[in-house]
CSV table of C-alpha atoms in Angstrom, one decimal:
chain,number,residue,atom,x,y,z
H,1133,MET,CA,4.5,-14.6,18.6
H,1134,ILE,CA,3.6,-11.2,17.0
H,1135,ASP,CA,2.2,-10.0,20.4
H,1136,ILE,CA,5.5,-11.0,22.0
H,1137,PHE,CA,7.3,-9.1,19.3
H,1138,LYS,CA,5.2,-6.0,19.9
H,1139,SER,CA,5.9,-6.1,23.6
H,1140,GLU,CA,9.6,-6.4,23.1
H,1141,LEU,CA,9.6,-3.5,20.6
H,1142,ILE,CA,7.8,-1.3,23.0
H,1143,ARG,CA,10.3,-2.1,25.8
H,1144,PHE,CA,13.2,-1.5,23.5
H,1145,ILE,CA,11.8,1.8,22.3
H,1146,TYR,CA,11.5,2.9,25.9
H,1147,MET,CA,14.9,1.7,26.8
H,1148,GLY,CA,16.3,3.6,23.9
H,1149,GLY,CA,15.1,6.9,25.4
H,1150,ILE,CA,12.8,7.9,22.6
H,1151,LYS,CA,10.9,11.0,23.4
H,1152,PHE,CA,7.4,11.8,22.0
H,1153,PRO,CA,5.3,14.9,22.0
H,1154,GLU,CA,3.7,15.1,25.3
H,1155,PRO,CA,0.0,15.9,25.3
H,1156,SER,CA,-0.8,16.6,28.9
H,1157,ILE,CA,-3.9,16.2,31.0
H,1158,ILE,CA,-4.2,18.8,33.7
H,1159,THR,CA,-6.9,17.7,36.2
H,1160,ILE,CA,-9.1,20.2,37.8
H,1161,THR,CA,-10.8,19.2,41.1
H,1162,ASN,CA,-13.7,21.1,42.6
H,1163,ASP,CA,-12.5,21.4,46.2
H,1164,ASP,CA,-11.6,24.2,48.5
H,1165,ARG,CA,-8.1,24.4,47.2
H,1166,GLY,CA,-9.1,24.3,43.5
H,1167,SER,CA,-6.1,22.1,43.0
H,1168,THR,CA,-4.6,21.1,39.7
H,1169,GLN,CA,-2.2,18.4,38.7
H,1170,ASN,CA,-0.4,17.9,35.5
H,1171,PHE,CA,-0.4,14.3,34.2
H,1172,PRO,CA,2.0,13.9,31.3
H,1173,ILE,CA,0.5,11.4,28.8
H,1174,ILE,CA,4.0,10.1,28.0
H,1175,SER,CA,6.1,9.7,31.1
H,1176,LEU,CA,9.6,8.4,30.4
H,1177,ALA,CA,13.0,8.7,32.1
H,1178,PRO,CA,15.4,7.8,29.3
H,1179,THR,CA,18.9,6.6,30.2
H,1180,TYR,CA,20.3,6.9,26.7
H,1181,SER,CA,19.1,7.7,23.2
H,1182,ILE,CA,19.3,5.7,20.0
H,1183,GLY,CA,19.9,7.1,16.5
H,1184,ALA,CA,17.2,8.6,14.3
H,1185,PHE,CA,17.3,5.8,11.7
H,1186,LEU,CA,17.0,2.9,14.2
H,1187,LYS,CA,14.3,4.8,16.1
H,1188,HIS,CA,12.3,5.1,12.9
H,1189,ILE,CA,12.6,1.5,12.0
H,1190,MET,CA,11.6,0.4,15.5
H,1191,VAL,CA,8.5,2.6,15.6
H,1192,HIS,CA,7.5,1.5,12.0
H,1193,SER,CA,8.0,-2.2,12.9
H,1194,LEU,CA,5.8,-1.7,16.0
H,1195,LEU,CA,2.9,-0.3,13.8
H,1196,ASP,CA,3.5,-3.1,11.3
H,1197,ALA,CA,3.2,-5.7,14.0
H,1198,VAL,CA,0.0,-4.1,15.3
H,1199,PHE,CA,-1.7,-4.5,11.9
H,1200,GLU,CA,-0.4,-8.0,11.4
H,1201,SER,CA,-1.5,-9.1,14.9
H,1202,GLU,CA,-5.0,-7.8,14.2
H,1203,ASN,CA,-5.1,-9.2,10.6
H,1204,PRO,CA,-2.6,-12.1,10.1
H,1205,ASP,CA,-3.5,-12.1,6.3
H,1206,LEU,CA,-1.3,-9.0,6.1
H,1207,GLU,CA,1.9,-10.9,6.8
H,1208,ASN,CA,4.3,-11.1,3.9
H,1209,ARG,CA,2.3,-8.6,1.8
H,1210,GLY,CA,4.0,-5.8,0.1
H,1211,TYR,CA,3.6,-2.2,1.3
H,1212,VAL,CA,1.0,-1.2,-1.3
H,1213,GLN,CA,-1.1,-4.3,-0.7
H,1214,LYS,CA,-0.9,-3.8,3.1
H,1215,TYR,CA,-1.7,-0.1,2.9
H,1216,GLN,CA,-4.7,-0.7,0.7
H,1217,ALA,CA,-6.0,-3.4,3.1
H,1218,LEU,CA,-6.1,-1.0,6.1
H,1219,PRO,CA,-9.6,0.2,6.9
H,1220,GLU,CA,-10.6,3.8,6.3
H,1221,GLU,CA,-14.2,3.9,7.3
H,1222,ASN,CA,-13.8,7.0,9.5
H,1223,SER,CA,-11.4,9.9,10.1
H,1224,TYR,CA,-9.6,7.9,12.9
H,1225,GLU,CA,-8.9,5.0,10.6
H,1226,MET,CA,-7.8,7.4,7.9
H,1227,ALA,CA,-5.4,9.1,10.2
H,1228,VAL,CA,-3.8,5.8,11.3
H,1229,LYS,CA,-3.6,4.7,7.7
H,1230,GLU,CA,-1.9,7.8,6.4
H,1231,THR,CA,0.4,7.8,9.4
H,1232,TYR,CA,1.5,4.4,8.3
H,1233,ARG,CA,1.9,5.6,4.8
H,1234,ILE,CA,4.3,8.4,5.7
H,1235,LEU,CA,6.3,6.2,8.1
H,1236,THR,CA,6.6,3.4,5.5
H,1237,MET,CA,7.9,5.8,2.9
H,1238,VAL,CA,10.6,7.0,5.3
H,1239,ARG,CA,11.4,3.4,6.4
H,1240,ASN,CA,11.8,2.3,2.8
H,1241,VAL,CA,14.2,5.1,2.0
H,1242,ILE,CA,16.2,4.3,5.2
H,1243,THR,CA,16.4,0.7,4.2
H,1244,HIS,CA,17.3,1.1,0.5
H,1245,ASN,CA,18.6,4.7,-0.1
H,1246,LYS,CA,19.5,6.2,3.3
H,1247,SER,CA,22.0,8.5,1.6
H,1248,LYS,CA,19.1,10.3,0.0
H,1249,LEU,CA,17.7,11.4,3.4
H,1250,ALA,CA,19.0,14.7,4.9
H,1251,PHE,CA,18.4,16.7,8.0
H,1252,THR,CA,18.0,20.4,7.0
H,1253,GLY,CA,17.6,22.5,10.0
H,1254,ASP,CA,14.6,21.1,11.8
H,1255,ARG,CA,13.3,19.1,8.8
H,1256,LEU,CA,13.8,15.7,7.3
H,1257,VAL,CA,14.0,15.9,3.5
H,1258,CYS,CA,14.6,13.7,0.5
H,1259,SER,CA,14.0,13.9,-3.3
H,1260,TYR,CA,15.1,11.4,-5.9
H,1261,ASP,CA,13.9,9.1,-8.6
H,1262,LYS,CA,13.6,5.4,-7.7
H,1263,VAL,CA,14.9,3.4,-10.6
H,1264,VAL,CA,13.2,0.0,-11.2
H,1265,ARG,CA,14.6,-2.3,-13.9
H,1266,ASN,CA,12.6,-2.0,-17.2
H,1267,LYS,CA,10.1,0.4,-15.6
H,1268,PRO,CA,9.7,4.1,-15.6
H,1269,ALA,CA,11.5,5.9,-12.7
H,1270,ILE,CA,9.3,6.6,-9.7
H,1271,PRO,CA,9.7,10.1,-8.2
H,1272,LEU,CA,9.9,10.0,-4.4
H,1273,SER,CA,10.1,13.1,-2.2
H,1274,LEU,CA,9.4,14.2,1.4
H,1275,ASN,CA,9.8,17.4,3.4
H,1276,ILE,CA,8.5,17.1,7.0
H,1277,SER,CA,9.5,18.9,10.2
H,1278,LEU,CA,11.1,16.8,12.9
H,1279,GLY,CA,8.3,17.9,15.2
H,1280,GLY,CA,5.7,16.5,12.8
H,1281,LEU,CA,7.6,13.2,12.5
H,1282,GLU,CA,7.6,12.9,16.3
H,1283,VAL,CA,3.8,13.4,16.4
H,1284,LEU,CA,3.5,10.5,13.9
H,1285,TYR,CA,5.7,8.4,16.2
H,1286,ALA,CA,3.4,9.2,19.1
H,1287,ILE,CA,0.4,8.1,17.1
H,1288,ALA,CA,2.1,4.8,16.3
H,1289,VAL,CA,2.8,4.1,19.9
H,1290,LEU,CA,-0.7,5.2,21.0
H,1291,ARG,CA,-2.3,3.0,18.3
H,1292,SER,CA,-0.3,0.1,19.6
H,1293,LYS,CA,-2.0,0.5,23.0
H,1294,LEU,CA,-5.5,0.7,21.6
H,1295,LYS,CA,-6.9,-2.8,21.3
H,1296,GLY,CA,-10.3,-3.7,20.0
H,1297,GLU,CA,-13.0,-1.1,19.8
H,1298,VAL,CA,-11.8,2.5,20.2
H,1299,ASP,CA,-14.0,5.1,21.8
H,1300,ARG,CA,-14.8,8.5,20.3
H,1301,TYR,CA,-12.5,10.5,22.5
H,1302,HIS,CA,-9.3,8.5,21.6
H,1303,GLN,CA,-10.4,8.5,17.9
H,1304,LEU,CA,-10.6,12.3,18.0
H,1305,MET,CA,-7.2,12.6,19.8
H,1306,ILE,CA,-5.4,10.6,17.2
H,1307,THR,CA,-7.2,12.4,14.3
H,1308,ALA,CA,-6.2,15.8,15.7
H,1309,MET,CA,-2.6,14.7,16.2
H,1310,TYR,CA,-2.4,13.4,12.6
H,1311,ASN,CA,-3.8,16.6,11.2
H,1312,THR,CA,-1.2,18.6,13.2
H,1313,ALA,CA,1.6,16.4,11.7
H,1314,LEU,CA,0.1,16.7,8.2
H,1315,ALA,CA,0.2,20.4,8.4
H,1316,ARG,CA,4.0,20.1,8.8
H,1317,VAL,CA,4.5,18.2,5.6
H,1318,THR,CA,5.3,20.5,2.7
H,1319,ASP,CA,6.1,17.8,0.1
H,1320,PHE,CA,5.3,14.2,-0.2
H,1321,GLN,CA,5.4,11.7,-3.1
H,1322,ASP,CA,5.4,8.0,-2.7
H,1323,GLU,CA,5.0,4.9,-4.8
H,1324,TYR,CA,1.2,4.7,-4.1
H,1325,GLN,CA,0.7,8.3,-5.3
H,1326,HIS,CA,2.7,7.4,-8.4
H,1327,SER,CA,0.6,4.4,-9.2
H,1328,LYS,CA,-2.8,5.6,-8.0
H,1329,GLY,CA,-2.6,9.4,-8.3
H,1330,ILE,CA,-3.7,9.8,-4.7
H,1331,GLY,CA,-1.7,12.1,-2.4
H,1332,LEU,CA,-1.8,12.3,1.4
H,1333,ARG,CA,-5.3,12.8,2.7
H,1334,HIS,CA,-6.6,15.1,5.4
H,1335,ALA,CA,-8.6,13.4,8.2
H,1336,CYS,CA,-11.9,15.3,8.0
H,1337,VAL,CA,-13.7,16.0,11.3
H,1338,VAL,CA,-16.7,18.2,12.1
H,1339,ARG,CA,-14.9,19.6,15.1
H,1340,GLN,CA,-11.3,19.1,16.0
H,1341,ILE,CA,-10.1,19.0,19.6
H,1342,ARG,CA,-7.0,20.8,20.8
H,1343,TRP,CA,-4.8,17.8,21.7
H,1344,ASN,CA,-1.6,19.4,23.1
H,1345,ARG,CA,-3.0,20.2,26.5
H,1346,ARG,CA,-6.3,19.3,28.0
H,1347,TYR,CA,-7.8,20.7,31.2
H,1348,ARG,CA,-9.8,17.8,32.6
H,1349,VAL,CA,-12.4,18.7,35.2
H,1350,MET,CA,-12.9,15.8,37.6
H,1351,SER,CA,-16.4,15.2,39.0
H,1352,PRO,CA,-17.7,18.4,37.3
H,1353,GLU,CA,-20.6,20.4,38.7
H,1354,TYR,CA,-23.6,19.9,36.5
H,1355,GLU,CA,-27.4,20.3,36.3
H,1356,ASP,CA,-29.8,17.7,35.0
H,1357,GLN,CA,-32.2,19.5,32.7
H,1358,GLY,CA,-34.3,16.6,31.5
H,1359,ASP,CA,-33.1,15.9,27.9
H,1360,THR,CA,-29.8,17.7,28.5
H,1361,VAL,CA,-27.0,18.0,31.0
H,1362,ARG,CA,-25.4,21.4,31.6
H,1363,PHE,CA,-21.9,21.5,33.0
H,1364,THR,CA,-20.3,24.4,34.8
H,1365,LYS,CA,-17.6,25.3,32.3
H,1366,PHE,CA,-13.9,25.7,33.1
H,1367,MET,CA,-12.3,28.6,31.5
H,1368,VAL,CA,-8.9,27.7,29.9
H,1369,PRO,CA,-6.3,30.3,31.0
H,1370,GLU,CA,-6.2,33.1,28.4
H,1371,PRO,CA,-2.6,32.6,27.2
H,1372,GLU,CA,-3.5,29.0,26.3
H,1373,SER,CA,-7.0,29.4,25.0
H,1374,GLY,CA,-5.9,29.2,21.3
H,1375,TRP,CA,-4.2,25.8,21.7
H,1376,ALA,CA,-5.4,24.1,24.9
H,1377,GLY,CA,-8.9,22.6,25.5
H,1378,ASP,CA,-11.2,21.7,28.4
H,1379,GLU,CA,-12.9,18.4,29.0
H,1380,TYR,CA,-15.2,16.9,31.7
H,1381,LEU,CA,-14.9,13.5,33.3
H,1382,PHE,CA,-18.5,12.4,34.1
H,1383,ASN,CA,-19.4,9.3,36.1
H,1384,GLU,CA,-22.8,7.9,36.0
H,1385,ASN,CA,-23.9,4.4,37.2
H,1386,GLY,CA,-20.3,3.2,37.3
H,1387,SER,CA,-19.6,4.3,33.7
H,1388,TYR,CA,-17.1,7.1,32.8
H,1389,TYR,CA,-17.7,9.7,30.1
H,1390,ILE,CA,-15.1,12.2,28.8
H,1391,ILE,CA,-16.8,15.1,27.1
H,1392,PRO,CA,-14.6,17.6,25.3
H,1393,GLY,CA,-15.5,21.2,25.9
H,1394,GLU,CA,-15.3,21.7,22.1
H,1395,PHE,CA,-18.5,19.6,21.9
H,1396,LEU,CA,-20.5,21.5,24.5
H,1397,ASN,CA,-22.9,24.3,23.7
H,1398,ASP,CA,-21.9,27.8,24.7
H,1399,ASP,CA,-23.8,27.4,28.0
H,1400,GLY,CA,-22.0,24.1,28.8
H,1401,SER,CA,-25.0,22.0,27.9
H,1402,ILE,CA,-25.1,18.7,25.9
H,1403,SER,CA,-28.0,16.5,25.1
H,1404,LYS,CA,-28.1,13.2,26.9
H,1405,LYS,CA,-28.2,11.4,23.6
H,1406,GLU,CA,-25.0,13.1,22.5
H,1407,LEU,CA,-23.4,12.6,26.0
H,1408,SER,CA,-23.8,8.8,25.7
H,1409,SER,CA,-21.5,8.8,22.7
H,1410,TRP,CA,-18.6,9.9,24.9
H,1411,LYS,CA,-18.7,6.7,27.0
H,1412,MET,CA,-15.1,5.6,27.7
H,1413,ILE,CA,-14.0,2.3,26.3
H,1414,ASN,CA,-10.3,2.8,26.4
H,1415,ARG,CA,-8.2,4.0,29.4
H,1416,ILE,CA,-5.1,5.0,27.4
H,1417,ILE,CA,-5.4,8.8,27.8
H,1418,PHE,CA,-6.9,8.6,31.3
H,1419,SER,CA,-4.3,9.4,33.9
H,1420,LYS,CA,-0.5,9.4,34.2
H,1421,GLY,CA,1.7,6.5,33.1
H,1422,VAL,CA,-0.3,6.1,29.8
H,1423,TYR,CA,2.7,4.6,28.0
H,1424,GLU,CA,4.0,2.6,30.8
H,1425,LEU,CA,5.2,-0.9,30.1
H,1426,GLU,CA,2.6,-3.7,30.1
């Protein structure tokens, strides 16, 4: 039943015309025309739009349903218990966990104290003391840009599509998206911080990819150098070099690998051992129609 609930939520979210940040994949083909094609990761044609509060509750409910479908023991648990039970063995899991934490905090305020929320310019803010009978008041506060909140929504929907093992590429994409959203939070206090003294956490990565736009080289030119493979690098257009990245779709023996340019050496080379870690498991961010209905 939970899987049916998830599918219905996704359909309703799309029908409601919710828009998400659109990381795009621009494919580069090595032919005479040097053609490019922009594949939006989220391709929707909304017919109408739902309100901000209902949108938030639906997206949060979707993420909640994902966790409960993967771990039925989480059903009927309180927020803190559910949050603590979520895995955090790597930066990807940490990013998903903290995304859930922020979305839950907003969901709880919408449910119990929606008058405390306010839109100030392009930011969602709240600050008040939650009064619990016979217990000390709990300070709650949030200040996040609407753009940052929308990135968190995109993570929730993307996470709902990732089932089972998640490959390195998709893990890095979600981690980079989360860190972007986190940078747009200027204030955050929730019940977990009050009880445990732990604030929002950054998802640490050795190298972070630029997730907003990716130039994907299809069937890239390469040279086998024994223990390494050297790709002919694509130069991201200069105006975008600070925020767009390059990547290479490599096919070998029927298996696909997506290697981010951020992980290649300056000459475009990568060891074969390292290359193997980029084998594709998921096809979510692969071509157009990523978020299309199942």
